[in-house]
Tab-separated table of C-alpha atoms in Angstrom:
chain	number	residue	atom	x	y	z
A	1	MET	CA	0.040	0.007	-0.021
A	2	ASN	CA	1.052	3.520	-0.705
A	3	ARG	CA	0.629	5.921	2.167
A	4	ALA	CA	-0.360	9.603	1.570
A	5	ALA	CA	2.598	10.726	3.488
A	6	ALA	CA	2.482	14.386	2.268
A	7	THR	CA	-0.469	14.902	4.756
A	8	GLY	CA	1.185	12.980	7.468
A	9	SER	CA	2.132	15.966	9.798
A	10	ILE	CA	-1.244	17.531	9.691
A	11	ALA	CA	-2.956	14.299	10.061
A	12	LEU	CA	-1.089	13.468	13.030
A	13	THR	CA	-1.584	16.692	14.840
A	14	LEU	CA	-5.294	16.190	14.237
A	15	VAL	CA	-5.282	12.769	15.640
A	16	SER	CA	-3.339	14.004	18.829
A	17	ALA	CA	-6.086	16.653	19.291
A	18	PHE	CA	-8.816	14.135	19.005
A	19	THR	CA	-7.365	11.378	20.957
A	20	LEU	CA	-9.619	11.687	24.060
A	21	THR	CA	-12.730	12.206	21.861
A	22	ALA	CA	-12.013	8.977	19.902
A	23	CYS	CA	-11.299	6.641	22.832
A	24	GLY	CA	-13.907	4.375	24.500
A	25	GLY	CA	-16.066	2.452	22.013
A	26	SER	CA	-19.764	2.407	21.994
A	27	GLY	CA	-20.229	1.330	25.511
A	28	GLY	CA	-22.709	-1.749	24.846
A	29	ALA	CA	-22.522	-5.090	23.605
A	30	GLY	CA	-24.080	-4.187	20.062
A	31	ALA	CA	-26.136	-6.262	18.004
A	32	ALA	CA	-25.670	-10.143	17.860
A	33	ALA	CA	-24.045	-11.747	14.830
A	34	ASP	CA	-27.531	-13.340	13.893
A	35	ALA	CA	-29.456	-10.082	14.223
A	36	LYS	CA	-30.569	-8.216	11.133
A	37	GLN	CA	-28.279	-5.442	10.447
A	38	THR	CA	-26.109	-3.633	7.970
A	39	LEU	CA	-22.221	-3.567	7.969
A	40	THR	CA	-20.373	-0.586	6.708
A	41	VAL	CA	-16.912	-1.402	5.341
A	42	TRP	CA	-14.393	1.006	3.767
A	43	ALA	CA	-11.625	-0.726	1.485
A	44	MET	CA	-8.939	1.067	-0.583
A	45	GLY	CA	-7.734	1.182	-4.072
A	46	THR	CA	-8.385	-1.956	-6.125
A	47	GLU	CA	-9.420	-3.919	-3.041
A	48	GLY	CA	-12.335	-1.434	-2.554
A	49	GLU	CA	-13.494	-2.166	-6.113
A	50	LYS	CA	-13.419	-5.887	-5.847
A	51	LEU	CA	-14.691	-6.357	-2.338
A	52	GLY	CA	-18.403	-5.543	-3.265
A	53	ASP	CA	-18.478	-8.817	-5.167
A	54	VAL	CA	-17.387	-10.839	-2.331
A	55	ALA	CA	-19.720	-9.063	0.044
A	56	LYS	CA	-22.741	-10.044	-2.324
A	57	GLU	CA	-21.439	-13.753	-2.022
A	58	TYR	CA	-21.386	-13.439	1.642
A	59	GLU	CA	-24.981	-12.041	1.762
A	60	LYS	CA	-26.195	-15.225	0.060
A	61	THR	CA	-25.505	-17.412	2.915
A	62	HIS	CA	-25.868	-14.640	5.689
A	63	SER	CA	-29.384	-13.287	4.804
A	64	GLN	CA	-29.538	-11.140	7.897
A	65	ILE	CA	-26.549	-9.042	6.881
A	66	THR	CA	-26.466	-6.269	4.362
A	67	ILE	CA	-22.788	-5.175	3.606
A	68	LYS	CA	-22.289	-1.573	2.405
A	69	VAL	CA	-18.862	-1.422	0.832
A	70	THR	CA	-17.431	2.040	0.049
A	71	PRO	CA	-14.357	2.090	-1.952
A	72	VAL	CA	-11.771	4.762	-1.018
A	73	GLY	CA	-8.704	6.069	-2.961
A	74	TRP	CA	-5.344	5.434	-1.204
A	75	ASP	CA	-4.533	9.111	-1.875
A	76	VAL	CA	-7.189	10.213	0.276
A	77	ALA	CA	-7.800	7.172	2.696
A	78	HIS	CA	-5.474	8.527	5.631
A	79	GLN	CA	-7.465	11.894	5.588
A	80	LYS	CA	-10.843	10.311	5.484
A	81	LEU	CA	-9.890	7.840	8.339
A	82	VAL	CA	-8.617	10.821	10.418
A	83	ALA	CA	-11.690	12.842	9.992
A	84	ALA	CA	-14.050	9.808	10.585
A	85	ALA	CA	-12.196	8.870	13.819
A	86	ALA	CA	-12.220	12.441	15.039
A	87	ALA	CA	-16.182	12.433	14.623
A	88	ARG	CA	-16.511	8.856	15.882
A	89	LYS	CA	-18.035	7.847	12.486
A	90	LEU	CA	-15.630	5.177	11.465
A	91	PRO	CA	-17.070	2.284	9.487
A	92	ASP	CA	-17.678	-0.898	11.196
A	93	VAL	CA	-14.828	-2.571	9.320
A	94	MET	CA	-12.001	-0.780	7.548
A	95	GLN	CA	-8.831	-1.923	5.589
A	96	MET	CA	-5.832	-0.390	7.352
A	97	GLY	CA	-2.290	-0.155	5.783
A	98	GLY	CA	0.437	-1.038	8.124
A	99	THR	CA	2.075	2.299	8.064
A	100	TYR	CA	-0.681	4.041	9.964
A	101	LEU	CA	-2.583	1.181	11.743
A	102	SER	CA	-0.556	2.116	15.003
A	103	GLU	CA	-1.737	5.662	14.675
A	104	PHE	CA	-5.267	4.794	15.058
A	105	ALA	CA	-4.773	2.001	17.602
A	106	ASP	CA	-2.913	4.702	19.711
A	107	MET	CA	-5.827	7.012	19.811
A	108	GLY	CA	-8.160	4.228	20.785
A	109	ALA	CA	-10.365	4.134	17.491
A	110	LEU	CA	-9.740	0.392	16.931
A	111	GLU	CA	-11.215	-2.734	18.659
A	112	PRO	CA	-8.421	-5.215	19.791
A	113	VAL	CA	-8.578	-8.435	17.828
A	114	ASP	CA	-10.151	-11.440	19.625
A	115	THR	CA	-7.142	-13.710	19.702
A	116	LYS	CA	-9.294	-16.654	20.590
A	117	THR	CA	-10.902	-16.265	17.239
A	118	PHE	CA	-8.079	-15.270	15.061
A	119	HIS	CA	-4.769	-16.922	15.731
A	120	GLU	CA	-1.219	-15.379	15.154
A	121	GLY	CA	0.204	-18.792	13.949
A	122	ASP	CA	-2.059	-18.899	11.102
A	123	PHE	CA	-0.573	-15.898	9.320
A	124	PHE	CA	3.008	-14.903	8.217
A	125	PRO	CA	4.767	-13.386	11.228
A	126	ALA	CA	5.462	-10.002	9.735
A	127	ALA	CA	1.670	-9.776	8.631
A	128	TRP	CA	0.491	-10.262	12.242
A	129	GLN	CA	3.033	-7.822	13.551
A	130	GLN	CA	1.992	-5.340	11.119
A	131	GLY	CA	-1.556	-5.194	12.780
A	132	SER	CA	-0.075	-4.966	16.192
A	133	TYR	CA	0.768	-1.888	18.384
A	134	ASP	CA	1.883	-1.842	21.932
A	135	GLY	CA	1.585	-5.455	22.638
A	136	LYS	CA	-1.966	-5.865	21.266
A	137	SER	CA	-3.344	-6.756	17.861
A	138	TYR	CA	-5.577	-4.406	16.285
A	139	GLY	CA	-5.936	-5.707	12.614
A	140	VAL	CA	-6.274	-9.245	11.314
A	141	PRO	CA	-3.876	-9.670	8.246
A	142	TRP	CA	-5.888	-9.666	4.944
A	143	TYR	CA	-3.015	-9.819	2.136
A	144	VAL	CA	0.589	-9.253	2.057
A	145	ASP	CA	3.220	-8.101	-0.172
A	146	THR	CA	6.987	-7.709	-0.062
A	147	ARG	CA	9.823	-6.631	-2.162
A	148	VAL	CA	11.959	-9.201	-4.324
A	149	LEU	CA	14.624	-8.649	-6.980
A	150	PHE	CA	13.322	-8.487	-10.682
A	151	TYR	CA	16.171	-9.034	-13.231
A	152	ARG	CA	16.597	-9.558	-16.877
A	153	THR	CA	17.767	-13.086	-17.504
A	154	ASP	CA	18.413	-12.590	-21.162
A	155	LEU	CA	20.786	-9.531	-20.468
A	156	ALA	CA	22.277	-11.688	-17.563
A	157	GLU	CA	23.420	-14.160	-20.001
A	158	LYS	CA	25.078	-11.591	-21.973
A	159	ALA	CA	26.721	-10.189	-18.978
A	160	GLY	CA	28.152	-13.806	-18.171
A	161	LEU	CA	26.072	-14.001	-15.094
A	162	LYS	CA	24.648	-17.426	-13.855
A	163	GLY	CA	21.643	-17.175	-12.084
A	164	ALA	CA	20.545	-14.323	-9.598
A	165	PRO	CA	22.860	-12.542	-7.191
A	166	ALA	CA	22.782	-14.444	-3.810
A	167	THR	CA	24.636	-11.912	-1.773
A	168	MET	CA	24.778	-8.020	-1.443
A	169	ALA	CA	28.284	-8.250	-2.908
A	170	ASP	CA	26.929	-10.268	-5.768
A	171	LEU	CA	24.545	-7.763	-6.414
A	172	GLN	CA	26.980	-4.984	-6.981
A	173	LYS	CA	28.982	-7.282	-9.115
A	174	ALA	CA	26.037	-8.022	-11.251
A	175	ALA	CA	25.243	-4.331	-11.554
A	176	GLU	CA	28.699	-3.739	-12.900
A	177	ALA	CA	28.520	-6.651	-15.202
A	178	TYR	CA	25.291	-5.622	-16.778
A	179	GLN	CA	26.844	-2.129	-17.651
A	180	THR	CA	30.274	-3.258	-18.755
A	181	LYS	CA	29.320	-6.475	-20.622
A	182	ALA	CA	25.651	-6.300	-21.534
A	183	GLY	CA	25.746	-2.497	-22.272
A	184	THR	CA	22.846	-1.405	-20.048
A	185	LYS	CA	22.581	2.284	-19.036
A	186	TRP	CA	22.325	1.445	-15.366
A	187	GLY	CA	22.944	-1.663	-13.222
A	188	LEU	CA	20.176	-1.315	-10.703
A	189	TYR	CA	17.248	0.945	-10.153
A	190	ILE	CA	17.046	2.175	-6.563
A	191	GLN	CA	15.088	5.266	-5.381
A	192	SER	CA	17.774	7.899	-4.647
A	193	ARG	CA	15.732	10.696	-3.166
A	194	GLY	CA	12.229	12.053	-2.589
A	195	LEU	CA	9.132	10.884	-0.594
A	196	ASP	CA	9.189	7.366	0.694
A	197	THR	CA	12.819	6.602	-0.459
A	198	VAL	CA	12.885	4.387	2.904
A	199	GLN	CA	10.775	2.020	1.080
A	200	SER	CA	13.549	1.272	-1.386
A	201	PHE	CA	16.160	1.182	1.439
A	202	TYR	CA	14.407	-1.277	3.791
A	203	PRO	CA	15.735	-4.482	1.923
A	204	PHE	CA	19.288	-3.139	2.538
A	205	LEU	CA	18.580	-2.035	5.978
A	206	TYR	CA	17.022	-5.281	7.177
A	207	SER	CA	19.327	-7.690	5.437
A	208	ALA	CA	22.240	-5.896	6.990
A	209	GLY	CA	20.417	-6.450	10.398
A	210	GLY	CA	19.562	-2.822	10.832
A	211	ALA	CA	16.231	-1.140	11.983
A	212	ILE	CA	14.887	2.260	12.632
A	213	LEU	CA	13.477	1.454	15.993
A	214	ASP	CA	14.203	-1.347	18.227
A	215	ASP	CA	11.741	-3.668	19.917
A	216	ASP	CA	11.414	-1.177	22.804
A	217	GLY	CA	10.603	1.725	20.283
A	218	LYS	CA	13.941	3.507	20.784
A	219	PRO	CA	15.731	4.788	17.560
A	220	VAL	CA	18.717	2.693	16.314
A	221	ILE	CA	18.976	4.189	12.804
A	222	ASN	CA	22.671	5.115	13.426
A	223	SER	CA	23.764	1.617	14.201
A	224	ALA	CA	26.667	-0.036	12.719
A	225	GLU	CA	24.429	-2.298	10.654
A	226	ALA	CA	22.425	0.571	9.459
A	227	VAL	CA	25.613	2.784	8.569
A	228	HIS	CA	26.903	-0.213	6.568
A	229	ALA	CA	23.438	-0.678	4.719
A	230	LEU	CA	23.520	3.030	3.975
A	231	GLU	CA	27.058	2.865	2.712
A	232	ASN	CA	26.123	0.012	0.311
A	233	TYR	CA	22.857	1.627	-0.791
A	234	GLY	CA	24.713	5.033	-1.582
A	235	SER	CA	27.568	3.243	-3.522
A	236	TYR	CA	25.243	2.403	-6.416
A	237	PRO	CA	24.632	6.319	-7.378
A	238	ASP	CA	28.179	7.067	-6.361
A	239	LYS	CA	29.713	4.678	-8.836
A	240	GLY	CA	27.065	5.507	-11.597
A	241	LEU	CA	25.354	1.968	-11.313
A	242	SER	CA	22.061	3.924	-10.313
A	243	SER	CA	20.758	7.292	-11.219
A	244	LYS	CA	21.056	9.972	-8.650
A	245	SER	CA	17.689	11.487	-9.666
A	246	VAL	CA	14.591	10.512	-11.515
A	247	SER	CA	11.567	12.464	-12.543
A	248	PRO	CA	8.458	12.154	-10.302
A	249	GLY	CA	6.299	9.307	-11.201
A	250	TYR	CA	9.130	7.509	-12.677
A	251	ASP	CA	8.142	3.904	-13.967
A	252	PRO	CA	11.229	1.673	-13.931
A	253	LEU	CA	9.219	-1.021	-15.949
A	254	LYS	CA	9.738	1.097	-19.051
A	255	ASP	CA	13.329	0.975	-18.721
A	256	PHE	CA	13.344	-2.545	-17.512
A	257	ASN	CA	11.643	-3.274	-20.932
A	258	THR	CA	14.340	-1.466	-22.875
A	259	GLY	CA	17.143	-2.987	-21.001
A	260	ALA	CA	18.260	0.468	-19.748
A	261	VAL	CA	17.546	-0.988	-16.143
A	262	PRO	CA	18.209	-4.705	-15.847
A	263	MET	CA	17.512	-5.053	-12.253
A	264	PHE	CA	15.205	-3.498	-9.522
A	265	PHE	CA	13.127	-4.462	-6.401
A	266	GLY	CA	9.497	-4.721	-6.591
A	267	GLY	CA	6.251	-6.038	-5.336
A	268	PRO	CA	4.192	-8.910	-6.620
A	269	TRP	CA	1.729	-6.792	-8.559
A	270	ILE	CA	4.588	-5.971	-11.107
A	271	MET	CA	4.491	-9.513	-12.432
A	272	GLY	CA	1.000	-8.985	-13.766
A	273	LEU	CA	1.840	-5.584	-15.071
A	274	LEU	CA	4.858	-7.019	-17.040
A	275	ASP	CA	2.878	-9.768	-18.504
A	276	GLU	CA	0.035	-7.307	-19.517
A	277	ASN	CA	2.177	-4.403	-20.677
A	278	TYR	CA	5.174	-5.772	-22.001
A	279	PRO	CA	4.429	-9.390	-23.359
A	280	ASP	CA	7.533	-9.587	-25.461
A	281	LEU	CA	9.494	-9.766	-22.482
A	282	LYS	CA	8.052	-13.100	-21.346
A	283	GLY	CA	10.772	-15.488	-20.741
A	284	LYS	CA	13.460	-12.773	-20.259
A	285	TRP	CA	12.890	-11.921	-16.728
A	286	ALA	CA	12.670	-13.830	-13.455
A	287	VAL	CA	12.291	-12.905	-9.577
A	288	ALA	CA	14.777	-13.830	-6.764
A	289	ALA	CA	14.976	-13.343	-3.187
A	290	VAL	CA	16.576	-10.237	-1.785
A	291	PRO	CA	20.359	-10.857	-2.025
A	292	ALA	CA	21.681	-11.579	1.555
A	293	ASP	CA	23.983	-9.423	3.630
A	294	LYS	CA	23.766	-10.883	6.932
A	295	ALA	CA	20.511	-12.584	5.775
A	296	SER	CA	18.012	-12.344	2.976
A	297	VAL	CA	15.285	-9.935	4.671
A	298	SER	CA	12.752	-7.634	2.874
A	299	VAL	CA	10.132	-5.459	4.073
A	300	ALA	CA	6.615	-6.592	4.577
A	301	GLY	CA	3.607	-4.663	3.218
A	302	GLY	CA	-0.050	-5.284	2.723
A	303	SER	CA	-3.208	-4.449	4.719
A	304	SER	CA	-5.110	-5.629	7.838
A	305	LEU	CA	-8.846	-5.554	8.594
A	306	ALA	CA	-9.745	-3.649	11.658
A	307	VAL	CA	-13.028	-3.019	13.487
A	308	SER	CA	-14.070	0.353	14.957
A	309	ALA	CA	-14.036	0.713	18.797
A	310	ASP	CA	-17.295	2.578	18.252
A	311	SER	CA	-19.187	-0.113	16.254
A	312	ASP	CA	-22.444	-1.481	17.265
A	313	HIS	CA	-21.900	-4.419	14.933
A	314	LYS	CA	-18.790	-6.006	16.369
A	315	ALA	CA	-19.886	-9.635	16.366
A	316	ALA	CA	-21.041	-9.488	12.671
A	317	ALA	CA	-17.772	-7.695	11.673
A	318	GLN	CA	-15.766	-10.324	13.222
A	319	GLU	CA	-17.663	-13.169	11.288
A	320	PHE	CA	-17.261	-11.071	7.987
A	321	ILE	CA	-13.358	-10.764	8.692
A	322	GLN	CA	-13.131	-14.457	9.503
A	323	TYR	CA	-14.762	-15.216	6.043
A	324	LEU	CA	-12.283	-12.950	4.373
A	325	THR	CA	-9.183	-14.191	6.171
A	326	ASP	CA	-9.556	-17.941	6.560
A	327	ALA	CA	-7.709	-20.235	4.057
A	328	LYS	CA	-10.752	-20.587	1.570
A	329	GLY	CA	-11.609	-16.840	1.802
A	330	GLN	CA	-7.868	-16.000	1.067
A	331	ALA	CA	-7.457	-18.248	-1.805
A	332	ASP	CA	-10.554	-16.806	-3.290
A	333	TRP	CA	-9.483	-13.454	-2.791
A	334	PHE	CA	-5.945	-14.353	-4.651
A	335	ASP	CA	-8.065	-15.587	-7.585
A	336	ARG	CA	-10.002	-12.322	-7.734
A	337	THR	CA	-7.146	-9.876	-7.289
A	338	LYS	CA	-3.883	-11.574	-7.194
A	339	ASP	CA	-3.179	-10.109	-3.824
A	340	LEU	CA	-0.923	-12.611	-1.885
A	341	PRO	CA	-2.670	-14.408	1.016
A	342	ALA	CA	-1.701	-13.533	4.755
A	343	ASN	CA	-3.075	-16.919	5.821
A	344	THR	CA	-0.238	-19.429	5.176
A	345	ALA	CA	-2.749	-22.473	4.722
A	346	ALA	CA	-4.057	-20.732	1.464
A	347	TRP	CA	-0.680	-21.398	-0.035
A	348	THR	CA	-1.165	-25.270	0.019
A	349	SER	CA	-2.920	-25.698	-3.434
A	350	GLY	CA	-3.247	-24.248	-6.908
A	351	ASP	CA	-0.852	-21.763	-8.347
A	352	LEU	CA	0.036	-20.668	-4.858
A	353	ALA	CA	1.607	-23.966	-4.160
A	354	SER	CA	2.920	-24.670	-7.622
A	355	ASP	CA	4.136	-21.548	-9.442
A	356	PRO	CA	7.943	-21.015	-8.897
A	357	ASN	CA	7.614	-17.403	-8.963
A	358	LEU	CA	5.098	-17.444	-6.165
A	359	LYS	CA	7.330	-19.681	-4.286
A	360	VAL	CA	9.883	-16.863	-4.269
A	361	TRP	CA	7.321	-14.586	-2.638
A	362	ARG	CA	6.201	-17.024	0.017
A	363	SER	CA	9.952	-17.713	1.022
A	364	GLN	CA	10.633	-14.133	1.265
A	365	MET	CA	7.434	-13.565	3.335
A	366	GLU	CA	8.732	-15.954	5.913
A	367	THR	CA	11.701	-13.714	6.789
A	368	ALA	CA	10.177	-10.311	5.940
A	369	LYS	CA	10.124	-7.490	8.623
A	370	SER	CA	7.099	-5.058	9.076
A	371	THR	CA	7.848	-1.413	9.263
A	372	PRO	CA	8.027	0.113	12.661
A	373	SER	CA	5.037	0.123	14.772
A	374	HIS	CA	4.730	3.884	15.879
A	375	PRO	CA	2.014	6.616	15.745
A	376	LYS	CA	4.453	9.021	14.354
A	377	LEU	CA	5.834	6.605	11.690
A	378	THR	CA	5.306	8.990	8.901
A	379	GLU	CA	7.541	11.841	10.595
A	380	ILE	CA	10.064	9.141	11.564
A	381	THR	CA	10.626	7.786	8.091
A	382	SER	CA	10.711	11.207	6.642
A	383	LYS	CA	13.915	11.908	8.688
A	384	VAL	CA	15.421	8.563	7.301
A	385	ASP	CA	14.262	9.681	3.640
A	386	THR	CA	16.383	12.978	4.239
A	387	ALA	CA	19.262	10.957	5.470
A	388	ILE	CA	19.299	8.783	2.393
A	389	GLU	CA	19.149	11.529	0.004
A	390	SER	CA	22.157	13.318	1.610
A	391	VAL	CA	24.123	10.254	1.013
A	392	THR	CA	22.899	9.420	-2.541
A	393	GLN	CA	23.530	13.048	-3.594
A	394	GLY	CA	27.011	13.020	-2.095
A	395	LYS	CA	26.383	15.704	0.496
A	396	SER	CA	27.205	13.585	3.551
A	397	THR	CA	28.720	10.414	4.800
A	398	ALA	CA	26.250	7.642	5.967
A	399	LYS	CA	27.683	7.955	9.475
A	400	ALA	CA	26.894	11.594	9.720
A	401	ALA	CA	23.642	11.446	7.977
A	402	LEU	CA	22.395	8.650	10.176
A	403	ASP	CA	23.881	10.253	13.338
A	404	LYS	CA	21.556	13.432	12.487
A	405	ALA	CA	18.594	11.314	11.737
A	406	GLN	CA	19.046	9.506	15.097
A	407	SER	CA	18.828	12.732	16.979
A	408	GLU	CA	15.746	13.898	15.065
A	409	VAL	CA	13.842	10.603	15.581
A	410	ASP	CA	14.721	10.474	19.150
A	411	GLY	CA	13.187	13.673	19.647
A	412	LEU	CA	9.911	12.384	17.911
A	413	VAL	CA	9.471	9.242	20.099
A	414	ARG	CA	10.493	10.589	23.653
């Protein structure tokens, strides 16, 4: 999911202002699950467009339930959720991106997950963690994504490369070989500056054993592991292996198609985009796990389903979420959307079990790490964005940039 980070500071201020008014819940038990009632649901992006069809199927076997699905664009989702929470008018069920679930949990707007009904062990570890805040779970994992390496196999052959790079050292050697032997313009696409640069940096940071916050919520962004990761990341633009700047809205798939960019890190939806928009590339690309530094670790993304603390329909909401997140519901959702299931039992049959590309995604999800769980995450990661940019643009060493970010983040989390 792509967060609307540009509005983050304003939104977080509003959240803080409304924290007391949003806490508490409806105060009553609410309607029983088998009572006649209407559930309101907000879902974002493509999921919002597709969920209505699933809701109609659900209504066929739950005649007492009417489900009203409202699609919401990701670009306005955060603002709408903040406004609704402040007015205590959140829907009964809402899709929550992992980058701001903690924000709404912190203000008391979400109902804790019933862990007797939903079991952590049924889901990828990072997916469950993404829906957790301050030791409690507030979102049931719905679908997941992560980042793996896309690379041009035909150009790899020209470059004399055998298979995908297995380590971070191999990755840089491969980038050099693509340029010098296969004649590509760049060796690897990484985002060098701008909003959410941290998303491109996470695989380097996590694979090196680094983090932004530790398990206690204390900043550790200037650790030796993080400095090593940023030195590695910054070496690509420094050596001319990656561009120092790209235009807003840059799409690496176009340059991947022409061969100007032979490698990049991307999410699962990109496989479909390549097949649909660049059919001539079929058989000329593959995916592979993030090359290992200390280990092969990528960033976990996706969304959870949460229930409003003020809902009068919590029992019915819980049953609908069960329907969407059990193994059968997850497999059906994959067939409809190609969103990767968060429930690991859904991966035991069909393409999810047999497709070699999908096996790469499953393996990567087993070790993936979620983004930090903190209500000020948008502000925190903006400091890391700035640090990364200062290094990729040759304005600072990795150590100096991350020392500065550490100080700034420390001021935010105190």
